[in-house]
mmCIF file of C-alpha atoms in Angstrom:
data_model
loop_
_atom_site.group_PDB
_atom_site.id
_atom_site.type_symbol
_atom_site.label_atom_id
_atom_site.label_comp_id
_atom_site.label_asym_id
_atom_site.label_seq_id
_atom_site.Cartn_x
_atom_site.Cartn_y
_atom_site.Cartn_z
ATOM 1 C CA ASP A 22 19.298 -13.729 -31.849
ATOM 2 C CA GLY A 23 20.609 -16.983 -33.240
ATOM 3 C CA GLY A 24 19.332 -18.014 -36.579
ATOM 4 C CA ILE A 25 19.936 -18.803 -40.197
ATOM 5 C CA THR A 26 19.819 -16.107 -42.860
ATOM 6 C CA GLN A 27 19.273 -16.621 -46.556
ATOM 7 C CA SER A 28 19.762 -13.914 -49.138
ATOM 8 C CA PRO A 29 18.484 -12.628 -51.388
ATOM 9 C CA LYS A 30 14.799 -13.315 -50.820
ATOM 10 C CA TYR A 31 14.084 -13.099 -54.566
ATOM 11 C CA LEU A 32 16.541 -13.713 -57.378
ATOM 12 C CA PHE A 33 16.134 -13.520 -61.125
ATOM 13 C CA ARG A 34 18.490 -15.374 -63.433
ATOM 14 C CA LYS A 35 18.930 -15.031 -67.140
ATOM 15 C CA GLU A 36 19.432 -18.097 -69.283
ATOM 16 C CA GLY A 37 23.062 -19.237 -69.174
ATOM 17 C CA GLN A 38 23.954 -17.353 -66.014
ATOM 18 C CA ASN A 39 25.373 -18.731 -62.816
ATOM 19 C CA VAL A 40 23.908 -17.338 -59.613
ATOM 20 C CA THR A 41 24.891 -17.812 -55.973
ATOM 21 C CA LEU A 42 22.495 -18.059 -53.053
ATOM 22 C CA SER A 43 23.804 -17.127 -49.642
ATOM 23 C CA CYS A 44 23.188 -19.029 -46.400
ATOM 24 C CA GLU A 45 24.688 -17.913 -43.079
ATOM 25 C CA GLN A 46 24.047 -19.281 -39.592
ATOM 26 C CA ASN A 47 25.159 -18.176 -36.143
ATOM 27 C CA LEU A 48 23.864 -21.218 -34.278
ATOM 28 C CA ASN A 49 27.257 -22.906 -34.141
ATOM 29 C CA HIS A 50 25.754 -25.857 -36.029
ATOM 30 C CA ASP A 51 28.159 -28.213 -37.739
ATOM 31 C CA ALA A 52 25.813 -29.536 -40.404
ATOM 32 C CA MET A 53 24.199 -27.514 -43.171
ATOM 33 C CA TYR A 54 21.844 -28.517 -45.971
ATOM 34 C CA TRP A 55 20.353 -27.184 -49.182
ATOM 35 C CA TYR A 56 16.894 -28.268 -50.315
ATOM 36 C CA ARG A 57 14.864 -27.411 -53.370
ATOM 37 C CA GLN A 58 11.075 -27.070 -53.227
ATOM 38 C CA ASP A 59 8.877 -26.930 -56.323
ATOM 39 C CA PRO A 60 5.304 -25.566 -56.137
ATOM 40 C CA GLY A 61 3.044 -27.814 -54.098
ATOM 41 C CA GLN A 62 5.853 -30.308 -53.566
ATOM 42 C CA GLY A 63 8.014 -31.566 -50.758
ATOM 43 C CA LEU A 64 11.698 -30.864 -50.264
ATOM 44 C CA ARG A 65 14.468 -32.526 -52.230
ATOM 45 C CA LEU A 66 18.048 -32.556 -50.976
ATOM 46 C CA ILE A 67 20.660 -30.881 -53.180
ATOM 47 C CA TYR A 68 23.850 -30.896 -51.080
ATOM 48 C CA TYR A 69 24.825 -31.224 -47.451
ATOM 49 C CA SER A 70 27.907 -30.600 -45.350
ATOM 50 C CA GLN A 71 28.804 -32.112 -42.008
ATOM 51 C CA ILE A 72 32.006 -30.178 -41.368
ATOM 52 C CA VAL A 73 34.047 -27.364 -42.838
ATOM 53 C CA ASN A 74 35.748 -28.123 -46.158
ATOM 54 C CA ASP A 75 33.612 -31.213 -46.709
ATOM 55 C CA PHE A 76 30.289 -31.647 -48.504
ATOM 56 C CA GLN A 77 28.298 -34.417 -50.142
ATOM 57 C CA LYS A 78 25.833 -34.654 -53.002
ATOM 58 C CA GLY A 79 22.190 -35.142 -52.239
ATOM 59 C CA ASP A 80 19.499 -36.564 -54.485
ATOM 60 C CA ILE A 81 19.465 -33.790 -57.095
ATOM 61 C CA ALA A 82 22.997 -32.299 -57.143
ATOM 62 C CA GLU A 83 23.369 -32.027 -60.938
ATOM 63 C CA GLY A 84 23.702 -28.408 -62.041
ATOM 64 C CA TYR A 85 24.516 -27.148 -58.550
ATOM 65 C CA SER A 86 27.742 -26.542 -56.630
ATOM 66 C CA VAL A 87 28.550 -25.589 -53.037
ATOM 67 C CA SER A 88 31.455 -24.644 -50.822
ATOM 68 C CA ARG A 89 31.989 -24.791 -47.066
ATOM 69 C CA GLU A 90 35.018 -22.665 -46.260
ATOM 70 C CA LYS A 91 33.606 -21.424 -42.961
ATOM 71 C CA LYS A 92 31.398 -23.128 -40.397
ATOM 72 C CA GLU A 93 28.888 -20.306 -40.602
ATOM 73 C CA SER A 94 28.484 -20.201 -44.374
ATOM 74 C CA PHE A 95 27.241 -22.638 -47.020
ATOM 75 C CA PRO A 96 26.611 -20.842 -50.345
ATOM 76 C CA LEU A 97 24.860 -22.599 -53.214
ATOM 77 C CA THR A 98 25.664 -21.826 -56.852
ATOM 78 C CA VAL A 99 23.044 -22.636 -59.446
ATOM 79 C CA THR A 100 24.966 -23.140 -62.663
ATOM 80 C CA SER A 101 23.865 -22.828 -66.277
ATOM 81 C CA ALA A 102 23.888 -26.630 -66.402
ATOM 82 C CA GLN A 103 20.758 -26.722 -64.223
ATOM 83 C CA LYS A 104 18.024 -26.944 -66.837
ATOM 84 C CA ASN A 105 15.050 -26.029 -64.698
ATOM 85 C CA PRO A 106 16.283 -23.849 -61.828
ATOM 86 C CA THR A 107 13.054 -21.974 -61.089
ATOM 87 C CA ALA A 108 12.164 -23.073 -57.555
ATOM 88 C CA PHE A 109 12.171 -22.129 -53.879
ATOM 89 C CA TYR A 110 15.530 -22.895 -52.237
ATOM 90 C CA LEU A 111 15.778 -23.626 -48.543
ATOM 91 C CA CYS A 112 18.899 -23.789 -46.405
ATOM 92 C CA ALA A 113 18.902 -25.591 -43.067
ATOM 93 C CA SER A 114 21.335 -26.372 -40.296
ATOM 94 C CA SER A 115 21.481 -28.815 -37.432
ATOM 95 C CA ILE A 116 23.659 -30.077 -34.642
ATOM 96 C CA PHE A 117 25.622 -32.978 -36.057
ATOM 97 C CA THR A 118 25.767 -35.939 -33.729
ATOM 98 C CA GLY A 119 26.852 -38.562 -36.220
ATOM 99 C CA ALA A 120 23.921 -40.707 -35.237
ATOM 100 C CA ILE A 121 20.637 -38.923 -34.630
ATOM 101 C CA ASN A 122 19.099 -35.834 -36.156
ATOM 102 C CA TYR A 123 17.341 -33.703 -33.539
ATOM 103 C CA GLY A 124 15.794 -31.316 -36.001
ATOM 104 C CA TYR A 125 16.637 -28.667 -38.532
ATOM 105 C CA THR A 126 16.539 -24.900 -38.286
ATOM 106 C CA PHE A 127 15.528 -23.441 -41.615
ATOM 107 C CA GLY A 128 16.177 -20.121 -43.267
ATOM 108 C CA SER A 129 13.332 -18.165 -44.846
ATOM 109 C CA GLY A 130 14.226 -19.255 -48.370
ATOM 110 C CA THR A 131 15.240 -17.760 -51.709
ATOM 111 C CA ARG A 132 12.834 -17.796 -54.627
ATOM 112 C CA LEU A 133 14.762 -18.132 -57.872
ATOM 113 C CA THR A 134 13.122 -17.356 -61.204
ATOM 114 C CA VAL A 135 14.614 -17.743 -64.663
ATOM 115 C CA VAL A 136 13.719 -14.831 -66.934
ATOM 116 C CA SER B 1 13.753 -39.909 -52.972
ATOM 117 C CA GLN B 2 10.784 -39.191 -50.728
ATOM 118 C CA GLN B 3 10.563 -41.464 -47.727
ATOM 119 C CA GLY B 4 7.407 -39.970 -46.271
ATOM 120 C CA GLU B 5 4.071 -39.601 -47.992
ATOM 121 C CA GLU B 6 1.396 -37.462 -46.413
ATOM 122 C CA ASP B 7 -2.319 -38.022 -46.629
ATOM 123 C CA PRO B 8 -4.478 -36.139 -47.406
ATOM 124 C CA GLN B 9 -2.697 -33.742 -49.751
ATOM 125 C CA ALA B 10 -5.090 -30.981 -48.743
ATOM 126 C CA LEU B 11 -7.517 -30.427 -45.891
ATOM 127 C CA SER B 12 -10.102 -27.699 -45.303
ATOM 128 C CA ILE B 13 -11.767 -27.301 -41.906
ATOM 129 C CA GLN B 14 -13.628 -24.733 -39.816
ATOM 130 C CA GLU B 15 -11.959 -22.941 -36.949
ATOM 131 C CA GLY B 16 -12.359 -24.953 -33.759
ATOM 132 C CA GLU B 17 -12.387 -28.325 -35.517
ATOM 133 C CA ASN B 18 -9.593 -30.869 -35.279
ATOM 134 C CA ALA B 19 -7.225 -31.535 -38.183
ATOM 135 C CA THR B 20 -5.636 -34.929 -38.698
ATOM 136 C CA MET B 21 -2.993 -35.805 -41.244
ATOM 137 C CA ASN B 22 -1.052 -38.980 -41.794
ATOM 138 C CA CYS B 23 2.439 -39.876 -42.925
ATOM 139 C CA SER B 24 3.673 -43.205 -44.219
ATOM 140 C CA TYR B 25 7.306 -44.134 -44.721
ATOM 141 C CA LYS B 26 9.273 -47.043 -46.115
ATOM 142 C CA THR B 27 12.386 -47.838 -44.098
ATOM 143 C CA SER B 28 13.254 -48.159 -40.402
ATOM 144 C CA ILE B 29 13.844 -44.860 -38.647
ATOM 145 C CA ASN B 30 15.541 -43.301 -35.618
ATOM 146 C CA ASN B 31 12.827 -40.693 -35.298
ATOM 147 C CA LEU B 32 10.104 -38.892 -37.216
ATOM 148 C CA GLN B 33 9.609 -35.137 -37.167
ATOM 149 C CA TRP B 34 6.805 -32.793 -38.165
ATOM 150 C CA TYR B 35 7.343 -29.326 -39.606
ATOM 151 C CA ARG B 36 5.034 -26.456 -40.520
ATOM 152 C CA GLN B 37 5.530 -24.124 -43.474
ATOM 153 C CA ASN B 38 3.602 -20.921 -43.915
ATOM 154 C CA SER B 39 3.207 -19.788 -47.508
ATOM 155 C CA GLY B 40 6.487 -18.602 -48.998
ATOM 156 C CA ARG B 41 8.427 -19.122 -45.779
ATOM 157 C CA GLY B 42 10.906 -21.587 -44.338
ATOM 158 C CA LEU B 43 9.902 -24.642 -42.345
ATOM 159 C CA VAL B 44 9.495 -24.594 -38.593
ATOM 160 C CA HIS B 45 10.163 -27.661 -36.452
ATOM 161 C CA LEU B 46 7.060 -28.695 -34.491
ATOM 162 C CA ILE B 47 7.697 -32.003 -32.787
ATOM 163 C CA LEU B 48 9.962 -35.053 -32.842
ATOM 164 C CA ILE B 49 8.918 -38.568 -31.911
ATOM 165 C CA ARG B 50 11.506 -41.280 -31.393
ATOM 166 C CA SER B 51 11.132 -44.763 -32.811
ATOM 167 C CA ASN B 52 10.545 -46.236 -29.326
ATOM 168 C CA GLU B 53 7.739 -43.769 -28.542
ATOM 169 C CA ARG B 54 4.103 -44.286 -29.513
ATOM 170 C CA GLU B 55 2.559 -40.923 -28.715
ATOM 171 C CA LYS B 56 3.739 -37.419 -27.942
ATOM 172 C CA HIS B 57 1.991 -34.160 -27.102
ATOM 173 C CA SER B 58 3.013 -30.543 -27.461
ATOM 174 C CA GLY B 59 0.353 -27.941 -26.743
ATOM 175 C CA ARG B 60 -2.485 -28.549 -29.223
ATOM 176 C CA LEU B 61 -0.400 -31.053 -31.189
ATOM 177 C CA ARG B 62 -0.605 -34.806 -30.757
ATOM 178 C CA VAL B 63 1.648 -37.127 -32.718
ATOM 179 C CA THR B 64 1.418 -40.889 -32.876
ATOM 180 C CA LEU B 65 3.882 -43.345 -34.341
ATOM 181 C CA ASP B 66 3.251 -46.933 -35.369
ATOM 182 C CA THR B 67 6.549 -48.456 -36.441
ATOM 183 C CA SER B 68 4.909 -51.780 -37.331
ATOM 184 C CA LYS B 69 2.797 -49.985 -39.950
ATOM 185 C CA LYS B 70 5.505 -47.437 -40.731
ATOM 186 C CA SER B 71 3.073 -44.607 -40.208
ATOM 187 C CA SER B 72 2.556 -41.499 -38.115
ATOM 188 C CA SER B 73 -0.283 -39.074 -37.582
ATOM 189 C CA LEU B 74 -0.388 -35.432 -36.545
ATOM 190 C CA LEU B 75 -3.517 -34.126 -34.842
ATOM 191 C CA ILE B 76 -4.081 -30.413 -34.336
ATOM 192 C CA THR B 77 -6.883 -29.848 -31.852
ATOM 193 C CA ALA B 78 -9.158 -26.805 -31.704
ATOM 194 C CA SER B 79 -7.684 -25.376 -34.902
ATOM 195 C CA ARG B 80 -7.247 -21.654 -35.440
ATOM 196 C CA ALA B 81 -6.966 -19.591 -38.602
ATOM 197 C CA ALA B 82 -3.273 -19.164 -37.789
ATOM 198 C CA ASP B 83 -2.807 -22.936 -38.204
ATOM 199 C CA THR B 84 -3.334 -22.494 -41.952
ATOM 200 C CA ALA B 85 -0.091 -23.825 -43.437
ATOM 201 C CA SER B 86 1.510 -26.854 -45.056
ATOM 202 C CA TYR B 87 2.634 -29.628 -42.746
ATOM 203 C CA PHE B 88 5.475 -31.995 -43.578
ATOM 204 C CA CYS B 89 6.702 -35.155 -41.981
ATOM 205 C CA ALA B 90 10.422 -35.918 -42.130
ATOM 206 C CA THR B 91 12.212 -39.133 -41.256
ATOM 207 C CA ASP B 92 15.632 -39.654 -39.755
ATOM 208 C CA ALA B 93 16.737 -43.062 -40.987
ATOM 209 C CA GLY B 94 20.232 -42.782 -39.574
ATOM 210 C CA ALA B 95 21.578 -41.847 -42.972
ATOM 211 C CA ALA B 96 25.005 -40.338 -43.457
ATOM 212 C CA GLY B 97 25.097 -36.653 -42.637
ATOM 213 C CA ASN B 98 22.059 -36.803 -40.340
ATOM 214 C CA LYS B 99 19.899 -36.206 -43.392
ATOM 215 C CA LEU B 100 16.150 -35.921 -43.126
ATOM 216 C CA THR B 101 13.862 -37.109 -45.890
ATOM 217 C CA PHE B 102 10.674 -35.086 -46.332
ATOM 218 C CA GLY B 103 7.268 -36.054 -47.589
ATOM 219 C CA GLY B 104 5.131 -34.063 -50.002
ATOM 220 C CA GLY B 105 3.153 -32.279 -47.299
ATOM 221 C CA THR B 106 -0.480 -31.684 -46.361
ATOM 222 C CA ARG B 107 -1.943 -28.236 -47.069
ATOM 223 C CA VAL B 108 -4.300 -27.242 -44.288
ATOM 224 C CA LEU B 109 -6.799 -24.399 -44.616
ATOM 225 C CA VAL B 110 -8.592 -23.326 -41.452
ATOM 226 C CA LYS B 111 -11.600 -21.159 -42.262
ATOM 227 C CA PRO B 112 -12.675 -18.565 -39.704
#
């Protein structure tokens, strides 16, 4: 079955640590996105990538980094520079048309907690 | 930045009743989409309405779009307990990267 897989489901980070969240898709989608969701809030865009080896900052990129070495994979690293990383992280993918977005497919999310 | 703002923030209804939620946005759009999120899960795409459409149906869902007022509504008819979830509108403003901008969501509780 085609889909988008995020791992791990739960992640605990100590102060000062970097952690990496995995996102893999087998939908052959060109575009991939990372969003952050805080309790009771909407989604805020962290980074996005339209093609392999290219990515752009979203609205809240500070303290995060990404890579896009393969079409299927778009890992997100939460660095120690991110002061308040506790949140629910959602990865999404879509067909990239250059003009119109026809909808995202989302992963099931990773809940990150700082301990 | 959040383009869409949903209203109400929370809604509680009895099973069988209709649920209506609204979304307002600020800039011109290519289309507007609605998503559902069950607690602790990812979002699921429900329906997309293009900027030149005024109304769209999908099963028990009815979406309207008024581009002159920059607003949309989602109606869920004959609600079921399984409809309990948060509902988000998202706008495609033709931004670079095909980005969607999400609103804050409406939390819907359907009581059996």
